[in-house]
mmCIF file of C-alpha atoms and ligand atoms in Angstrom:
data_model
loop_
_atom_site.group_PDB
_atom_site.id
_atom_site.type_symbol
_atom_site.label_atom_id
_atom_site.label_comp_id
_atom_site.label_asym_id
_atom_site.label_seq_id
_atom_site.Cartn_x
_atom_site.Cartn_y
_atom_site.Cartn_z
ATOM 1 C CA MET A 199 58.721 50.335 32.147
ATOM 2 C CA ARG A 200 58.309 46.737 31.083
ATOM 3 C CA ASN A 201 60.758 44.103 32.262
ATOM 4 C CA VAL A 202 61.770 41.615 29.561
ATOM 5 C CA PRO A 203 64.366 39.228 30.992
ATOM 6 C CA TYR A 204 66.733 37.411 28.676
ATOM 7 C CA VAL A 205 65.941 34.130 30.450
ATOM 8 C CA ASP A 206 63.353 33.241 33.091
ATOM 9 C CA LEU A 207 64.215 29.944 34.747
ATOM 10 C CA GLN A 208 62.229 30.809 37.897
ATOM 11 C CA ARG A 209 59.134 31.177 35.768
ATOM 12 C CA GLN A 210 59.852 27.803 34.199
ATOM 13 C CA PHE A 211 60.034 26.123 37.589
ATOM 14 C CA ALA A 212 56.861 27.858 38.793
ATOM 15 C CA ALA A 213 55.025 26.567 35.711
ATOM 16 C CA GLU A 214 56.301 23.010 36.206
ATOM 17 C CA ARG A 215 56.323 22.769 39.983
ATOM 18 C CA ASP A 216 53.145 20.741 40.504
ATOM 19 C CA GLU A 217 54.229 18.128 37.986
ATOM 20 C CA MET A 218 57.898 18.160 38.944
ATOM 21 C CA MET A 219 57.894 17.872 42.734
ATOM 22 C CA PRO A 220 56.211 14.433 43.006
ATOM 23 C CA VAL A 221 58.606 13.016 40.405
ATOM 24 C CA ILE A 222 61.614 14.389 42.240
ATOM 25 C CA GLU A 223 60.293 13.165 45.579
ATOM 26 C CA ALA A 224 59.739 9.686 44.169
ATOM 27 C CA ALA A 225 63.280 9.614 42.760
ATOM 28 C CA LEU A 226 64.752 10.700 46.089
ATOM 29 C CA ALA A 227 62.679 8.054 47.864
ATOM 30 C CA ARG A 228 63.956 5.353 45.498
ATOM 31 C CA ALA A 229 67.480 6.711 46.046
ATOM 32 C CA ASP A 230 68.650 5.302 42.711
ATOM 33 C CA TYR A 231 70.772 8.414 42.249
ATOM 34 C CA VAL A 232 73.146 6.986 39.659
ATOM 35 C CA GLY A 233 72.348 4.328 37.076
ATOM 36 C CA GLY A 234 68.592 4.382 37.698
ATOM 37 C CA ALA A 235 66.027 3.313 35.136
ATOM 38 C CA ALA A 236 65.099 6.965 34.438
ATOM 39 C CA VAL A 237 68.240 7.424 32.367
ATOM 40 C CA GLU A 238 67.365 4.568 30.020
ATOM 41 C CA LYS A 239 63.792 5.821 29.739
ATOM 42 C CA LEU A 240 65.068 9.288 28.849
ATOM 43 C CA GLU A 241 67.427 7.827 26.268
ATOM 44 C CA SER A 242 64.674 5.961 24.485
ATOM 45 C CA GLU A 243 62.293 8.939 24.628
ATOM 46 C CA LEU A 244 64.992 11.167 23.163
ATOM 47 C CA ALA A 245 65.764 8.581 20.464
ATOM 48 C CA ALA A 246 62.102 8.646 19.424
ATOM 49 C CA PHE A 247 61.936 12.450 19.471
ATOM 50 C CA LEU A 248 65.162 12.849 17.497
ATOM 51 C CA GLY A 249 64.613 10.014 15.044
ATOM 52 C CA VAL A 250 67.908 8.290 15.853
ATOM 53 C CA GLU A 251 68.845 4.733 16.685
ATOM 54 C CA HIS A 252 70.976 5.404 19.778
ATOM 55 C CA VAL A 253 71.076 8.079 22.458
ATOM 56 C CA VAL A 254 73.702 7.977 25.203
ATOM 57 C CA ALA A 255 73.072 10.298 28.153
ATOM 58 C CA LEU A 256 76.133 12.075 29.531
ATOM 59 C CA ALA A 257 77.091 14.692 32.096
ATOM 60 C CA SER A 258 77.453 17.537 29.569
ATOM 61 C CA GLY A 259 77.332 18.534 25.929
ATOM 62 C CA THR A 260 81.070 19.059 26.023
ATOM 63 C CA ASP A 261 81.545 15.405 26.982
ATOM 64 C CA ALA A 262 79.241 14.400 24.115
ATOM 65 C CA LEU A 263 81.593 16.212 21.727
ATOM 66 C CA ILE A 264 84.751 14.775 23.310
ATOM 67 C CA PHE A 265 83.437 11.205 23.523
ATOM 68 C CA GLY A 266 81.989 11.435 20.013
ATOM 69 C CA LEU A 267 85.334 12.485 18.568
ATOM 70 C CA ARG A 268 87.155 9.791 20.521
ATOM 71 C CA ALA A 269 84.711 7.069 19.453
ATOM 72 C CA LEU A 270 85.133 8.199 15.838
ATOM 73 C CA GLY A 271 88.853 7.549 16.238
ATOM 74 C CA ILE A 272 89.949 11.207 16.117
ATOM 75 C CA GLY A 273 93.201 11.932 17.936
ATOM 76 C CA PRO A 274 96.704 13.413 17.687
ATOM 77 C CA GLY A 275 97.765 14.335 14.155
ATOM 78 C CA ASP A 276 94.176 14.614 12.922
ATOM 79 C CA GLU A 277 92.565 17.859 11.808
ATOM 80 C CA VAL A 278 88.920 18.685 12.496
ATOM 81 C CA ILE A 279 87.226 21.545 10.625
ATOM 82 C CA THR A 280 84.883 23.710 12.701
ATOM 83 C CA PRO A 281 83.643 27.329 12.753
ATOM 84 C CA PRO A 282 85.447 29.983 14.834
ATOM 85 C CA ASN A 283 82.250 31.596 16.180
ATOM 86 C CA SER A 284 80.800 28.855 18.371
ATOM 87 C CA PHE A 285 80.733 28.462 22.119
ATOM 88 C CA VAL A 286 84.284 27.479 23.041
ATOM 89 C CA ALA A 287 83.255 23.857 23.770
ATOM 90 C CA SER A 288 83.306 22.849 20.077
ATOM 91 C CA THR A 289 86.947 23.764 19.577
ATOM 92 C CA ALA A 290 87.928 22.732 23.117
ATOM 93 C CA ALA A 291 86.612 19.214 22.494
ATOM 94 C CA ILE A 292 88.853 18.876 19.434
ATOM 95 C CA VAL A 293 91.844 19.994 21.502
ATOM 96 C CA ALA A 294 90.813 17.666 24.351
ATOM 97 C CA VAL A 295 91.243 14.547 22.163
ATOM 98 C CA GLY A 296 94.661 15.788 21.006
ATOM 99 C CA ALA A 297 93.498 16.708 17.484
ATOM 100 C CA THR A 298 94.017 20.056 15.733
ATOM 101 C CA PRO A 299 91.106 22.456 15.203
ATOM 102 C CA VAL A 300 91.042 24.011 11.728
ATOM 103 C CA PHE A 301 88.609 26.893 11.362
ATOM 104 C CA ALA A 302 86.353 27.578 8.397
ATOM 105 C CA ASP A 303 84.751 31.021 8.115
ATOM 106 C CA VAL A 304 80.992 31.495 8.233
ATOM 107 C CA LEU A 305 78.158 32.776 6.052
ATOM 108 C CA PRO A 306 76.023 35.877 6.694
ATOM 109 C CA ASP A 307 73.688 33.604 8.726
ATOM 110 C CA GLN A 308 76.635 32.797 11.092
ATOM 111 C CA ASN A 309 76.826 29.127 10.110
ATOM 112 C CA MET A 310 79.899 27.502 8.591
ATOM 113 C CA SER A 311 80.436 28.090 4.880
ATOM 114 C CA PRO A 312 80.719 24.822 2.894
ATOM 115 C CA LYS A 313 83.092 26.626 0.480
ATOM 116 C CA ALA A 314 85.363 27.544 3.377
ATOM 117 C CA VAL A 315 85.197 23.952 4.599
ATOM 118 C CA ALA A 316 86.227 22.666 1.168
ATOM 119 C CA ALA A 317 89.169 25.081 1.127
ATOM 120 C CA ALA A 318 90.305 23.942 4.598
ATOM 121 C CA ILE A 319 90.514 20.218 3.778
ATOM 122 C CA THR A 320 94.056 18.795 3.840
ATOM 123 C CA ALA A 321 95.566 15.297 3.819
ATOM 124 C CA ARG A 322 95.300 15.306 7.627
ATOM 125 C CA THR A 323 91.601 16.242 7.803
ATOM 126 C CA LYS A 324 89.587 13.481 9.493
ATOM 127 C CA ALA A 325 86.347 15.141 10.514
ATOM 128 C CA ILE A 326 84.023 18.098 10.051
ATOM 129 C CA MET A 327 82.238 19.551 13.063
ATOM 130 C CA PRO A 328 79.462 21.905 11.953
ATOM 131 C CA VAL A 329 77.696 23.884 14.681
ATOM 132 C CA HIS A 330 73.986 24.591 14.243
ATOM 133 C CA LEU A 331 74.346 28.023 15.794
ATOM 134 C CA THR A 332 71.265 29.753 17.239
ATOM 135 C CA GLY A 333 69.106 26.717 16.379
ATOM 136 C CA ARG A 334 69.560 27.220 12.623
ATOM 137 C CA MET A 335 71.021 24.216 10.836
ATOM 138 C CA ALA A 336 74.336 24.457 9.009
ATOM 139 C CA ARG A 337 74.301 23.551 5.261
ATOM 140 C CA MET A 338 74.206 19.837 5.956
ATOM 141 C CA ASP A 339 73.654 18.631 2.384
ATOM 142 C CA GLU A 340 76.836 20.272 1.121
ATOM 143 C CA ILE A 341 78.784 19.350 4.261
ATOM 144 C CA MET A 342 77.777 15.665 4.036
ATOM 145 C CA ASP A 343 78.639 15.742 0.343
ATOM 146 C CA LEU A 344 82.128 17.059 1.042
ATOM 147 C CA ALA A 345 82.615 14.508 3.807
ATOM 148 C CA GLU A 346 81.613 11.663 1.536
ATOM 149 C CA ARG A 347 83.877 12.770 -1.295
ATOM 150 C CA HIS A 348 86.892 13.118 1.027
ATOM 151 C CA GLY A 349 86.212 10.127 3.284
ATOM 152 C CA LEU A 350 85.609 12.254 6.401
ATOM 153 C CA VAL A 351 83.308 11.769 9.370
ATOM 154 C CA VAL A 352 80.861 14.437 10.524
ATOM 155 C CA ILE A 353 80.081 15.243 14.141
ATOM 156 C CA GLU A 354 77.220 17.717 14.509
ATOM 157 C CA ASP A 355 77.455 20.151 17.412
ATOM 158 C CA ALA A 356 73.710 20.169 17.992
ATOM 159 C CA ALA A 357 73.921 21.789 21.447
ATOM 160 C CA GLN A 358 71.731 24.707 20.316
ATOM 161 C CA SER A 359 69.493 22.892 17.857
ATOM 162 C CA ILE A 360 67.365 20.189 19.467
ATOM 163 C CA GLY A 361 64.346 19.662 17.214
ATOM 164 C CA SER A 362 65.725 21.775 14.348
ATOM 165 C CA ARG A 363 65.402 20.346 10.855
ATOM 166 C CA TYR A 364 67.156 20.750 7.548
ATOM 167 C CA ASP A 365 65.296 19.538 4.491
ATOM 168 C CA GLY A 366 63.041 17.630 6.871
ATOM 169 C CA ARG A 367 65.912 15.876 8.631
ATOM 170 C CA LEU A 368 66.453 16.389 12.341
ATOM 171 C CA SER A 369 69.572 17.891 13.842
ATOM 172 C CA GLY A 370 71.888 15.214 15.222
ATOM 173 C CA SER A 371 70.542 12.547 12.849
ATOM 174 C CA ILE A 372 72.442 13.563 9.709
ATOM 175 C CA GLY A 373 76.129 13.264 10.633
ATOM 176 C CA HIS A 374 77.854 10.180 12.068
ATOM 177 C CA VAL A 375 77.454 11.563 15.576
ATOM 178 C CA GLY A 376 75.370 14.343 17.131
ATOM 179 C CA ALA A 377 76.273 16.089 20.388
ATOM 180 C CA PHE A 378 73.580 17.803 22.449
ATOM 181 C CA SER A 379 73.694 19.896 25.601
ATOM 182 C CA ALA A 380 70.955 20.130 28.215
ATOM 183 C CA HIS A 381 72.664 22.965 30.121
ATOM 184 C CA PRO A 382 70.128 25.131 32.004
ATOM 185 C CA LEU A 383 70.171 27.750 29.227
ATOM 186 C CA LYS A 384 69.452 25.339 26.354
ATOM 187 C CA ASN A 385 65.964 24.767 24.913
ATOM 188 C CA LEU A 386 65.765 21.354 26.621
ATOM 189 C CA ASN A 387 67.319 22.143 29.969
ATOM 190 C CA ALA A 388 68.300 20.214 33.071
ATOM 191 C CA ALA A 389 68.620 21.680 36.564
ATOM 192 C CA GLY A 390 72.387 21.561 36.197
ATOM 193 C CA ASP A 391 74.806 20.154 33.637
ATOM 194 C CA ALA A 392 73.660 17.416 31.274
ATOM 195 C CA GLY A 393 74.140 16.306 27.695
ATOM 196 C CA PHE A 394 73.765 13.388 25.329
ATOM 197 C CA LEU A 395 75.136 11.888 22.153
ATOM 198 C CA THR A 396 73.204 10.542 19.174
ATOM 199 C CA THR A 397 74.312 8.066 16.529
ATOM 200 C CA ALA A 398 72.996 5.442 14.155
ATOM 201 C CA ASP A 399 76.133 3.377 14.782
ATOM 202 C CA GLY A 400 75.830 0.782 17.536
ATOM 203 C CA ASP A 401 79.623 0.441 17.893
ATOM 204 C CA ILE A 402 79.996 4.152 18.573
ATOM 205 C CA ALA A 403 77.126 4.112 21.075
ATOM 206 C CA GLY A 404 78.688 1.097 22.800
ATOM 207 C CA LYS A 405 82.079 2.795 23.089
ATOM 208 C CA VAL A 406 80.566 5.956 24.531
ATOM 209 C CA ARG A 407 78.602 3.910 27.075
ATOM 210 C CA LEU A 408 81.934 2.462 28.203
ATOM 211 C CA TYR A 409 83.763 5.837 28.296
ATOM 212 C CA ARG A 410 81.081 7.367 30.513
ATOM 213 C CA ASN A 411 81.530 4.702 33.191
ATOM 214 C CA HIS A 412 85.251 3.946 33.413
ATOM 215 C CA GLY A 413 85.184 1.341 30.664
ATOM 216 C CA LEU A 414 83.403 -1.071 32.970
ATOM 217 C CA VAL A 415 81.565 -3.864 31.153
ATOM 218 C CA ASP A 416 80.612 -5.321 34.499
ATOM 219 C CA ARG A 417 81.419 -4.452 38.080
ATOM 220 C CA ASN A 418 84.986 -5.761 37.936
ATOM 221 C CA THR A 419 86.026 -5.735 34.273
ATOM 222 C CA VAL A 420 87.580 -2.655 32.692
ATOM 223 C CA GLU A 421 87.576 -3.039 28.929
ATOM 224 C CA CYS A 422 89.034 0.372 28.086
ATOM 225 C CA TRP A 423 90.104 3.532 29.911
ATOM 226 C CA GLY A 424 87.201 5.824 30.542
ATOM 227 C CA THR A 425 86.029 8.433 32.979
ATOM 228 C CA VAL A 426 82.875 9.406 34.872
ATOM 229 C CA SER A 427 80.285 11.248 32.805
ATOM 230 C CA ARG A 428 76.967 9.730 33.811
ATOM 231 C CA LEU A 429 73.678 11.568 33.855
ATOM 232 C CA ASP A 430 72.084 11.599 37.314
ATOM 233 C CA THR A 431 68.649 10.097 37.878
ATOM 234 C CA LEU A 432 67.280 13.443 39.124
ATOM 235 C CA GLN A 433 68.398 15.237 35.977
ATOM 236 C CA ALA A 434 67.012 12.430 33.829
ATOM 237 C CA GLU A 435 63.593 12.754 35.508
ATOM 238 C CA ILE A 436 63.597 16.534 35.064
ATOM 239 C CA LEU A 437 64.576 16.162 31.409
ATOM 240 C CA ARG A 438 61.839 13.583 30.805
ATOM 241 C CA LEU A 439 59.239 16.061 32.044
ATOM 242 C CA ARG A 440 60.718 18.881 30.020
ATOM 243 C CA LEU A 441 61.064 16.782 26.869
ATOM 244 C CA ALA A 442 57.290 16.334 26.937
ATOM 245 C CA ARG A 443 56.950 20.143 26.824
ATOM 246 C CA LEU A 444 59.698 20.742 24.263
ATOM 247 C CA PRO A 445 57.381 20.923 21.215
ATOM 248 C CA TRP A 446 55.502 23.721 22.997
ATOM 249 C CA VAL A 447 58.785 25.499 23.838
ATOM 250 C CA ILE A 448 59.851 25.322 20.195
ATOM 251 C CA GLU A 449 56.482 26.522 18.952
ATOM 252 C CA ARG A 450 56.544 29.510 21.345
ATOM 253 C CA ARG A 451 60.098 30.461 20.367
ATOM 254 C CA ARG A 452 59.273 30.203 16.680
ATOM 255 C CA ALA A 453 56.213 32.403 17.157
ATOM 256 C CA ASN A 454 58.274 35.005 19.037
ATOM 257 C CA ALA A 455 60.959 34.944 16.339
ATOM 258 C CA ALA A 456 58.359 35.299 13.577
ATOM 259 C CA LEU A 457 56.913 38.334 15.351
ATOM 260 C CA TYR A 458 60.365 39.953 15.641
ATOM 261 C CA ARG A 459 60.946 39.338 11.949
ATOM 262 C CA ARG A 460 57.688 41.049 11.086
ATOM 263 C CA LEU A 461 58.090 44.009 13.446
ATOM 264 C CA LEU A 462 61.736 44.623 12.552
ATOM 265 C CA ALA A 463 61.435 43.946 8.816
ATOM 266 C CA ASP A 464 62.107 47.543 7.782
ATOM 267 C CA ALA A 465 64.378 48.484 10.720
ATOM 268 C CA PRO A 466 68.138 48.940 10.170
ATOM 269 C CA VAL A 467 68.944 45.473 11.528
ATOM 270 C CA PHE A 468 70.084 42.385 9.673
ATOM 271 C CA MET A 469 68.212 39.164 10.462
ATOM 272 C CA PRO A 470 69.353 36.151 8.439
ATOM 273 C CA PRO A 471 66.440 35.018 6.267
ATOM 274 C CA CYS A 472 64.887 31.635 7.086
ATOM 275 C CA GLY A 473 65.086 29.428 3.995
ATOM 276 C CA ASP A 474 62.369 27.033 2.822
ATOM 277 C CA THR A 475 64.457 24.042 3.867
ATOM 278 C CA GLU A 476 64.955 25.307 7.431
ATOM 279 C CA PHE A 477 62.969 24.547 10.544
ATOM 280 C CA ASN A 478 64.702 26.773 13.105
ATOM 281 C CA THR A 479 64.121 26.381 16.818
ATOM 282 C CA PHE A 480 65.603 29.710 17.948
ATOM 283 C CA HIS A 481 67.756 28.758 20.869
ATOM 284 C CA THR A 482 68.769 32.380 20.374
ATOM 285 C CA PHE A 483 67.441 35.228 18.222
ATOM 286 C CA VAL A 484 70.456 37.141 16.952
ATOM 287 C CA ILE A 485 70.314 40.428 15.062
ATOM 288 C CA GLN A 486 73.268 42.191 13.451
ATOM 289 C CA VAL A 487 73.424 45.961 13.952
ATOM 290 C CA ASP A 488 75.711 49.001 13.872
ATOM 291 C CA GLN A 489 76.511 50.475 17.293
ATOM 292 C CA ARG A 490 75.721 47.175 18.997
ATOM 293 C CA ASP A 491 77.150 48.123 22.399
ATOM 294 C CA ALA A 492 75.158 51.353 22.481
ATOM 295 C CA LEU A 493 71.981 49.505 21.480
ATOM 296 C CA GLN A 494 72.582 46.894 24.181
ATOM 297 C CA ALA A 495 72.967 49.638 26.821
ATOM 298 C CA PHE A 496 69.881 51.468 25.467
ATOM 299 C CA LEU A 497 67.790 48.288 25.740
ATOM 300 C CA GLY A 498 69.210 47.522 29.188
ATOM 301 C CA GLU A 499 68.066 50.961 30.421
ATOM 302 C CA ARG A 500 64.598 50.067 29.178
ATOM 303 C CA GLY A 501 64.359 46.797 31.115
ATOM 304 C CA ILE A 502 65.329 44.497 28.240
ATOM 305 C CA GLY A 503 67.877 41.755 28.877
ATOM 306 C CA THR A 504 70.147 40.840 25.959
ATOM 307 C CA ALA A 505 73.318 38.806 25.468
ATOM 308 C CA ILE A 506 76.159 38.440 22.961
ATOM 309 C CA HIS A 507 76.929 35.033 21.459
ATOM 310 C CA TYR A 508 79.917 35.420 21.191
ATOM 311 C CA PRO A 509 81.832 38.702 21.428
ATOM 312 C CA VAL A 510 85.323 37.199 20.919
ATOM 313 C CA PRO A 511 85.829 34.646 18.107
ATOM 314 C CA ILE A 512 87.519 31.476 19.328
ATOM 315 C CA HIS A 513 90.590 31.939 17.115
ATOM 316 C CA LEU A 514 91.271 35.286 18.847
ATOM 317 C CA GLN A 515 91.028 33.904 22.393
ATOM 318 C CA PRO A 516 94.237 33.796 24.452
ATOM 319 C CA ALA A 517 94.004 29.982 24.536
ATOM 320 C CA ALA A 518 94.073 29.883 20.712
ATOM 321 C CA LEU A 519 97.319 31.844 20.419
ATOM 322 C CA THR A 520 99.249 28.640 19.680
ATOM 323 C CA LEU A 521 97.066 28.014 16.613
ATOM 324 C CA GLY A 522 98.632 31.122 15.075
ATOM 325 C CA HIS A 523 95.609 33.005 13.702
ATOM 326 C CA GLY A 524 95.703 36.792 13.981
ATOM 327 C CA PRO A 525 92.959 39.328 13.367
ATOM 328 C CA GLY A 526 91.727 39.144 9.775
ATOM 329 C CA ALA A 527 92.059 35.355 9.505
ATOM 330 C CA PHE A 528 88.266 34.811 9.358
ATOM 331 C CA PRO A 529 86.839 38.114 8.155
ATOM 332 C CA VAL A 530 83.117 37.260 8.072
ATOM 333 C CA CYS A 531 83.124 35.923 11.624
ATOM 334 C CA GLU A 532 85.207 38.892 12.774
ATOM 335 C CA SER A 533 82.910 41.413 11.069
ATOM 336 C CA GLN A 534 79.890 39.865 12.812
ATOM 337 C CA ALA A 535 81.420 39.709 16.313
ATOM 338 C CA PRO A 536 80.994 43.453 17.090
ATOM 339 C CA ARG A 537 77.544 43.579 15.406
ATOM 340 C CA ILE A 538 75.660 40.611 16.869
ATOM 341 C CA LEU A 539 73.122 41.058 19.637
ATOM 342 C CA THR A 540 70.893 38.327 21.051
ATOM 343 C CA LEU A 541 67.359 39.479 21.865
ATOM 344 C CA PRO A 542 65.144 37.673 24.393
ATOM 345 C CA VAL A 543 63.015 35.033 22.627
ATOM 346 C CA HIS A 544 62.200 32.499 25.377
ATOM 347 C CA GLN A 545 58.926 30.656 25.681
ATOM 348 C CA TYR A 546 57.490 32.744 28.513
ATOM 349 C CA LEU A 547 57.532 35.967 26.508
ATOM 350 C CA GLU A 548 54.175 37.171 25.197
ATOM 351 C CA PRO A 549 53.535 39.046 21.943
ATOM 352 C CA ASP A 550 53.384 42.287 23.969
ATOM 353 C CA ASP A 551 56.910 41.672 25.262
ATOM 354 C CA ILE A 552 58.247 41.066 21.768
ATOM 355 C CA ALA A 553 56.414 44.158 20.479
ATOM 356 C CA TYR A 554 57.962 46.229 23.282
ATOM 357 C CA VAL A 555 61.486 44.999 22.474
ATOM 358 C CA ALA A 556 60.988 45.613 18.751
ATOM 359 C CA GLU A 557 59.618 49.097 19.463
ATOM 360 C CA GLN A 558 62.689 49.943 21.563
ATOM 361 C CA VAL A 559 65.080 48.577 18.929
ATOM 362 C CA ARG A 560 63.337 50.796 16.389
ATOM 363 C CA ALA A 561 63.464 53.804 18.731
ATOM 364 C CA PHE A 562 67.256 53.534 19.090
ATOM 365 C CA ARG A 563 69.228 56.268 17.318
ATOM 366 C CA PRO A 564 72.977 55.608 17.101
HETATM 367 C C1 PLP B 7 76.229 24.808 25.242
HETATM 368 C C2 PLP B 7 77.090 24.429 24.111
HETATM 369 C C3 PLP B 7 78.024 23.388 24.189
HETATM 370 C C4 PLP B 7 78.436 22.713 25.464
HETATM 371 O O1 PLP B 7 77.465 22.192 26.225
HETATM 372 P P1 PLP B 7 77.681 21.942 27.792
HETATM 373 O O2 PLP B 7 76.533 21.099 28.153
HETATM 374 O O3 PLP B 7 77.653 23.290 28.457
HETATM 375 O O4 PLP B 7 78.988 21.264 27.977
HETATM 376 C C5 PLP B 7 78.699 23.019 23.042
HETATM 377 N N1 PLP B 7 78.515 23.659 21.876
HETATM 378 C C6 PLP B 7 77.658 24.695 21.761
HETATM 379 C C7 PLP B 7 77.477 25.342 20.431
HETATM 380 C C8 PLP B 7 76.921 25.117 22.873
HETATM 381 O O5 PLP B 7 76.080 26.145 22.734
#
């Protein structure tokens, strides 16, 4: 039996070890653990890769969302429209700044429906937070259009979509702010928690630089209240190395996804089509099937690691009880939740691995 792990971080380290160890040793020898030059170098390399003016490195993607919202002036009394099928961080960030999350249902491809967004806009709406789930971009042209017509700001949750494009434009460069995660399971991954914010607006970047370091403009002057959310030098050095390999990672994931699409084309699974305007980076490869739990167990018995992103919609989580949405509130999202299954698609999988997974999916009889 073949073993096809859902992720393979050990393999990643083994492949990078010779390049990585001297860089880490040099950083430890310098002992510039916090506030070293590596962070600024990473920020400018990311800005070039992402085609944005400013990148601010932070301790997590969640902080990028929270600080982005705060810098955009979102707070108590404000409503932010976001999808109910993201990782919890998107909604949690809205709650963290004291604003109210308002959910908009999704399309068959799991991304937020612009029609649902339009229907959710009220006099209190201040922002739209699309999530580019799985590495596929949300409908940014329609979302930016709506935002412009209603005077709203847009913060892209780009945690899963580094390098993705929509109509040629890169994720995190379209809205007013982009929030990225470099969590170990993301396509650009640190050896721990990390994240960063993108923006074309120098004022926003300046505010976020203050928030991440206690509002200190110099050693002894606190201009505003902040907190600690700095990226460590070691993580910055690791990310710099991995950023150089990211185009290869994306290419490998796209090739694996294309092979799945071909081998599963006539199988009883739904795979959202990839439109002409999309350049998807496949942070995850999600299929929608009947008897998902049975298929997941069947694949598990055959050495294939899978995951579910995410089995419980955010509006049905215990924490969301106070928002007052019961079952049936967002029917498309809720109909997908028991059907979605994430297949392994990472960059260390070979065509034979993908063929094996596809063969087993096809062999499954509910
Ligand atoms: C991973 C993720 C985040 C949060 O990133 P962290 O770095 O773990 O804080 C936010 N939104 C989405 C959609 C994510 O997948």
